[in-house]
């Protein structure tokens, strides 16, 4: 995703940080379509490998709240929220997920 951002911003990003434009960037600019297709497929490969590993873990303040590797299944959203609230304690402010910032309600 970062490579796509760099490709779309042009040399402005390097100018903003006062860094000279690297040689690899000029190669990307000369082959934009091929670079974007490559980034897309690499991103999908990384995503599928992470999903196929079965790893899904949630921790609060460094303490494990949920591990799919240990339980073998994913929790429901309500169950996960209740586990997070329990870990935060009764005196903590109630946890309310902000689904609107994620693009809509689930």
Short mmCIF file of N, CA and C in Angstrom, two decimals:
data_model
loop_
_atom_site.label_atom_id
_atom_site.label_comp_id
_atom_site.label_asym_id
_atom_site.label_seq_id
_atom_site.Cartn_x
_atom_site.Cartn_y
_atom_site.Cartn_z
N UNK A 1 0.82 -1.18 0.00
CA UNK A 1 0.00 0.00 0.00
C UNK A 1 0.87 1.26 0.00
N UNK A 2 1.96 1.20 0.74
CA UNK A 2 2.86 2.34 0.80
C UNK A 2 3.50 2.63 -0.55
N UNK A 3 3.80 1.55 -1.31
CA UNK A 3 4.40 1.74 -2.63
C UNK A 3 3.41 2.45 -3.55
N UNK A 4 2.13 2.06 -3.45
CA UNK A 4 1.11 2.74 -4.26
C UNK A 4 1.01 4.21 -3.90
N UNK A 5 1.08 4.52 -2.62
CA UNK A 5 1.04 5.91 -2.18
C UNK A 5 2.22 6.69 -2.74
N UNK A 6 3.39 6.09 -2.68
CA UNK A 6 4.59 6.75 -3.20
C UNK A 6 4.46 6.97 -4.71
N UNK A 7 3.91 5.97 -5.41
CA UNK A 7 3.76 6.10 -6.86
C UNK A 7 2.76 7.19 -7.23
N UNK A 8 1.69 7.31 -6.44
CA UNK A 8 0.66 8.28 -6.75
C UNK A 8 1.04 9.71 -6.40
N UNK A 9 1.91 9.89 -5.42
CA UNK A 9 2.29 11.24 -5.02
C UNK A 9 3.40 11.82 -5.88
N UNK A 10 4.04 11.00 -6.68
CA UNK A 10 5.13 11.49 -7.51
C UNK A 10 6.34 11.85 -6.66
N UNK A 11 7.13 12.76 -7.14
CA UNK A 11 8.36 13.12 -6.42
C UNK A 11 8.08 14.08 -5.27
N UNK A 12 6.83 14.52 -5.12
CA UNK A 12 6.49 15.47 -4.05
C UNK A 12 6.80 14.90 -2.66
N UNK A 13 6.58 13.61 -2.49
CA UNK A 13 6.83 12.99 -1.19
C UNK A 13 8.32 13.08 -0.83
N UNK A 14 9.18 12.81 -1.80
CA UNK A 14 10.62 12.89 -1.55
C UNK A 14 11.04 14.34 -1.32
N UNK A 15 10.46 15.26 -2.10
CA UNK A 15 10.76 16.68 -1.93
C UNK A 15 10.35 17.17 -0.55
N UNK A 16 9.20 16.68 -0.07
CA UNK A 16 8.68 17.11 1.23
C UNK A 16 9.65 16.74 2.36
N UNK A 17 10.29 15.58 2.24
CA UNK A 17 11.24 15.14 3.26
C UNK A 17 12.67 15.55 2.95
N UNK A 18 12.88 16.22 1.83
CA UNK A 18 14.21 16.68 1.46
C UNK A 18 15.16 15.55 1.11
N UNK A 19 14.62 14.48 0.56
CA UNK A 19 15.40 13.31 0.20
C UNK A 19 15.52 13.24 -1.32
N UNK A 20 16.69 12.92 -1.84
CA UNK A 20 16.80 12.79 -3.30
C UNK A 20 15.98 11.61 -3.81
N UNK A 21 15.46 11.72 -5.03
CA UNK A 21 14.64 10.67 -5.62
C UNK A 21 15.53 9.45 -5.90
N UNK A 22 15.22 8.28 -5.30
CA UNK A 22 16.06 7.09 -5.50
C UNK A 22 15.90 6.50 -6.90
N UNK A 23 16.86 5.72 -7.32
CA UNK A 23 16.84 5.12 -8.65
C UNK A 23 15.68 4.15 -8.83
N UNK A 24 15.36 3.38 -7.78
CA UNK A 24 14.28 2.41 -7.91
C UNK A 24 12.96 3.10 -8.20
N UNK A 25 12.81 4.35 -7.72
CA UNK A 25 11.56 5.07 -7.94
C UNK A 25 11.40 5.45 -9.41
N UNK A 26 12.48 5.84 -10.04
CA UNK A 26 12.37 6.19 -11.46
C UNK A 26 11.99 4.96 -12.28
N UNK A 27 12.46 3.79 -11.88
CA UNK A 27 12.06 2.55 -12.54
C UNK A 27 10.58 2.27 -12.37
N UNK A 28 10.05 2.55 -11.18
CA UNK A 28 8.61 2.38 -10.95
C UNK A 28 7.80 3.34 -11.81
N UNK A 29 8.27 4.57 -11.91
CA UNK A 29 7.55 5.57 -12.69
C UNK A 29 7.54 5.23 -14.18
N UNK A 30 8.61 4.61 -14.66
CA UNK A 30 8.68 4.23 -16.07
C UNK A 30 7.77 3.05 -16.37
N UNK A 31 7.49 2.22 -15.38
CA UNK A 31 6.64 1.03 -15.56
C UNK A 31 5.50 1.04 -14.55
N UNK A 32 4.72 2.11 -14.53
CA UNK A 32 3.68 2.28 -13.51
C UNK A 32 2.69 1.12 -13.49
N UNK A 33 2.18 0.75 -14.66
CA UNK A 33 1.15 -0.28 -14.70
C UNK A 33 1.68 -1.61 -14.17
N UNK A 34 2.87 -1.98 -14.61
CA UNK A 34 3.46 -3.23 -14.15
C UNK A 34 3.73 -3.19 -12.65
N UNK A 35 4.19 -2.05 -12.15
CA UNK A 35 4.47 -1.92 -10.72
C UNK A 35 3.18 -2.03 -9.90
N UNK A 36 2.11 -1.40 -10.36
CA UNK A 36 0.84 -1.46 -9.62
C UNK A 36 0.27 -2.87 -9.61
N UNK A 37 0.35 -3.56 -10.75
CA UNK A 37 -0.12 -4.95 -10.80
C UNK A 37 0.73 -5.82 -9.86
N UNK A 38 2.04 -5.59 -9.86
CA UNK A 38 2.92 -6.35 -8.96
C UNK A 38 2.60 -6.10 -7.50
N UNK A 39 2.38 -4.85 -7.13
CA UNK A 39 2.03 -4.51 -5.74
C UNK A 39 0.70 -5.15 -5.36
N UNK A 40 -0.26 -5.11 -6.28
CA UNK A 40 -1.58 -5.71 -6.02
C UNK A 40 -1.45 -7.20 -5.74
N UNK A 41 -0.73 -7.92 -6.61
CA UNK A 41 -0.60 -9.36 -6.42
C UNK A 41 0.25 -9.71 -5.20
N UNK A 42 1.29 -8.94 -4.93
CA UNK A 42 2.09 -9.19 -3.73
C UNK A 42 1.26 -8.96 -2.46
N UNK A 43 0.46 -7.90 -2.48
CA UNK A 43 -0.42 -7.63 -1.34
C UNK A 43 -1.39 -8.76 -1.10
N UNK A 44 -1.98 -9.28 -2.17
CA UNK A 44 -2.91 -10.41 -2.03
C UNK A 44 -2.21 -11.66 -1.52
N UNK A 45 -0.98 -11.89 -1.96
CA UNK A 45 -0.24 -13.06 -1.49
C UNK A 45 0.05 -12.95 0.01
N UNK A 46 0.48 -11.76 0.44
CA UNK A 46 0.77 -11.55 1.85
C UNK A 46 -0.50 -11.71 2.68
N UNK A 47 -1.60 -11.11 2.21
CA UNK A 47 -2.86 -11.21 2.94
C UNK A 47 -3.33 -12.65 3.06
N UNK A 48 -3.28 -13.40 1.96
CA UNK A 48 -3.75 -14.79 2.02
C UNK A 48 -2.86 -15.65 2.90
N UNK A 49 -1.55 -15.37 2.92
CA UNK A 49 -0.68 -16.16 3.79
C UNK A 49 -0.95 -15.85 5.26
N UNK A 50 -1.25 -14.60 5.57
CA UNK A 50 -1.57 -14.26 6.96
C UNK A 50 -2.90 -14.87 7.39
N UNK A 51 -3.88 -14.85 6.49
CA UNK A 51 -5.18 -15.41 6.83
C UNK A 51 -5.11 -16.93 6.94
N UNK A 52 -4.34 -17.57 6.09
CA UNK A 52 -4.28 -19.03 6.12
C UNK A 52 -3.52 -19.56 7.33
N UNK A 53 -2.73 -18.70 7.97
CA UNK A 53 -1.99 -19.15 9.14
C UNK A 53 -2.92 -19.37 10.33
N UNK A 54 -4.10 -18.78 10.28
CA UNK A 54 -5.04 -18.94 11.37
C UNK A 54 -4.76 -18.04 12.55
N UNK A 55 -3.78 -17.16 12.43
CA UNK A 55 -3.41 -16.31 13.55
C UNK A 55 -4.39 -15.14 13.67
N UNK A 56 -5.04 -15.06 14.81
CA UNK A 56 -5.88 -13.92 15.15
C UNK A 56 -5.80 -13.78 16.65
N UNK A 57 -5.12 -12.76 17.09
CA UNK A 57 -4.93 -12.56 18.52
C UNK A 57 -5.25 -11.13 18.89
N UNK A 58 -5.87 -10.97 20.04
CA UNK A 58 -6.20 -9.64 20.56
C UNK A 58 -5.62 -9.54 21.95
N UNK A 59 -4.90 -8.43 22.20
CA UNK A 59 -4.37 -8.22 23.54
C UNK A 59 -4.73 -6.82 24.01
N UNK A 60 -4.87 -6.68 25.31
CA UNK A 60 -5.18 -5.40 25.94
C UNK A 60 -4.10 -5.14 26.97
N UNK A 61 -3.42 -4.01 26.83
CA UNK A 61 -2.34 -3.63 27.75
C UNK A 61 -1.31 -4.75 27.88
N UNK A 62 -1.03 -5.42 26.77
CA UNK A 62 -0.01 -6.46 26.77
C UNK A 62 -0.48 -7.82 27.23
N UNK A 63 -1.75 -7.94 27.66
CA UNK A 63 -2.28 -9.23 28.12
C UNK A 63 -3.19 -9.81 27.05
N UNK A 64 -3.01 -11.10 26.75
CA UNK A 64 -3.79 -11.77 25.73
C UNK A 64 -5.26 -11.85 26.14
N UNK A 65 -6.13 -11.41 25.25
CA UNK A 65 -7.57 -11.49 25.49
C UNK A 65 -8.15 -12.65 24.69
N UNK A 66 -7.68 -12.83 23.45
CA UNK A 66 -8.21 -13.88 22.59
C UNK A 66 -7.11 -14.38 21.67
N UNK A 67 -7.08 -15.67 21.46
CA UNK A 67 -6.15 -16.27 20.51
C UNK A 67 -6.87 -17.36 19.74
N UNK A 68 -7.00 -17.17 18.44
CA UNK A 68 -7.63 -18.20 17.61
C UNK A 68 -6.78 -19.45 17.58
N UNK A 69 -5.49 -19.29 17.70
CA UNK A 69 -4.59 -20.45 17.69
C UNK A 69 -4.88 -21.36 18.89
N UNK A 70 -5.25 -20.76 20.04
CA UNK A 70 -5.53 -21.55 21.24
C UNK A 70 -6.95 -22.11 21.24
N UNK A 71 -7.92 -21.30 20.79
CA UNK A 71 -9.32 -21.73 20.86
C UNK A 71 -9.79 -22.47 19.62
N UNK A 72 -9.20 -22.16 18.47
CA UNK A 72 -9.59 -22.84 17.24
C UNK A 72 -10.71 -22.17 16.48
N UNK A 73 -11.25 -21.07 17.00
CA UNK A 73 -12.32 -20.37 16.29
C UNK A 73 -12.28 -18.88 16.58
N UNK A 74 -12.98 -18.10 15.76
CA UNK A 74 -13.06 -16.65 15.95
C UNK A 74 -14.23 -16.32 16.87
N UNK A 75 -14.06 -15.34 17.74
CA UNK A 75 -15.17 -14.95 18.62
C UNK A 75 -16.17 -14.07 17.87
N UNK A 76 -17.38 -14.01 18.38
CA UNK A 76 -18.34 -13.04 17.84
C UNK A 76 -17.89 -11.65 18.28
N UNK A 77 -18.37 -10.65 17.60
CA UNK A 77 -18.00 -9.28 17.94
C UNK A 77 -18.43 -8.94 19.37
N UNK A 78 -19.64 -9.35 19.73
CA UNK A 78 -20.15 -9.06 21.08
C UNK A 78 -19.29 -9.73 22.15
N UNK A 79 -18.90 -10.98 21.89
CA UNK A 79 -18.06 -11.70 22.86
C UNK A 79 -16.70 -11.03 23.00
N UNK A 80 -16.12 -10.63 21.88
CA UNK A 80 -14.82 -9.98 21.92
C UNK A 80 -14.89 -8.65 22.67
N UNK A 81 -15.94 -7.88 22.45
CA UNK A 81 -16.11 -6.60 23.16
C UNK A 81 -16.26 -6.86 24.65
N UNK A 82 -17.02 -7.90 25.01
CA UNK A 82 -17.20 -8.20 26.43
C UNK A 82 -15.87 -8.63 27.07
N UNK A 83 -15.04 -9.39 26.35
CA UNK A 83 -13.74 -9.79 26.88
C UNK A 83 -12.83 -8.57 27.08
N UNK A 84 -12.88 -7.64 26.13
CA UNK A 84 -12.07 -6.42 26.25
C UNK A 84 -12.53 -5.59 27.43
N UNK A 85 -13.84 -5.44 27.60
CA UNK A 85 -14.37 -4.68 28.74
C UNK A 85 -13.98 -5.33 30.06
N UNK A 86 -14.05 -6.66 30.12
CA UNK A 86 -13.66 -7.37 31.34
C UNK A 86 -12.19 -7.12 31.67
N UNK A 87 -11.35 -7.12 30.64
CA UNK A 87 -9.92 -6.92 30.86
C UNK A 87 -9.62 -5.49 31.30
N UNK A 88 -10.38 -4.53 30.76
CA UNK A 88 -10.17 -3.14 31.13
C UNK A 88 -10.64 -2.86 32.55
N UNK A 89 -11.57 -3.64 33.05
CA UNK A 89 -12.04 -3.47 34.42
C UNK A 89 -13.32 -2.67 34.49
N UNK A 90 -13.97 -2.79 35.64
CA UNK A 90 -15.27 -2.15 35.84
C UNK A 90 -15.16 -0.64 35.91
N UNK A 91 -14.04 -0.10 36.38
CA UNK A 91 -13.89 1.34 36.52
C UNK A 91 -13.54 2.05 35.23
N UNK A 92 -13.21 1.30 34.20
CA UNK A 92 -12.79 1.92 32.94
C UNK A 92 -13.99 2.41 32.16
N UNK A 93 -13.75 3.36 31.30
CA UNK A 93 -14.80 3.88 30.43
C UNK A 93 -15.25 2.76 29.50
N UNK A 94 -16.56 2.68 29.22
CA UNK A 94 -17.09 1.62 28.40
C UNK A 94 -16.51 1.69 26.99
N UNK A 95 -16.11 0.53 26.47
CA UNK A 95 -15.55 0.43 25.12
C UNK A 95 -16.69 0.40 24.11
N UNK A 96 -16.67 1.35 23.18
CA UNK A 96 -17.67 1.38 22.12
C UNK A 96 -16.93 1.45 20.79
N UNK A 97 -17.05 0.39 19.96
CA UNK A 97 -16.35 0.43 18.68
C UNK A 97 -16.97 1.48 17.76
N UNK A 98 -16.15 2.11 16.96
CA UNK A 98 -16.59 3.15 16.04
C UNK A 98 -16.65 2.56 14.64
N UNK A 99 -17.80 1.95 14.30
CA UNK A 99 -17.95 1.31 12.99
C UNK A 99 -18.05 2.32 11.86
N UNK A 100 -18.52 3.53 12.16
CA UNK A 100 -18.67 4.53 11.11
C UNK A 100 -17.32 4.90 10.50
N UNK A 101 -16.27 4.92 11.33
CA UNK A 101 -14.96 5.24 10.80
C UNK A 101 -14.41 4.12 9.93
N UNK A 102 -15.00 2.93 10.07
CA UNK A 102 -14.58 1.80 9.24
C UNK A 102 -15.37 1.71 7.94
N UNK A 103 -16.30 2.63 7.74
CA UNK A 103 -17.04 2.61 6.48
C UNK A 103 -18.46 2.13 6.61
N UNK A 104 -19.03 2.15 7.78
CA UNK A 104 -20.41 1.76 7.93
C UNK A 104 -20.61 0.76 9.05
N UNK A 105 -21.85 0.55 9.39
CA UNK A 105 -22.19 -0.38 10.47
C UNK A 105 -22.08 -1.80 9.98
N UNK A 106 -21.73 -2.70 10.90
CA UNK A 106 -21.66 -4.13 10.57
C UNK A 106 -22.94 -4.80 10.97
#
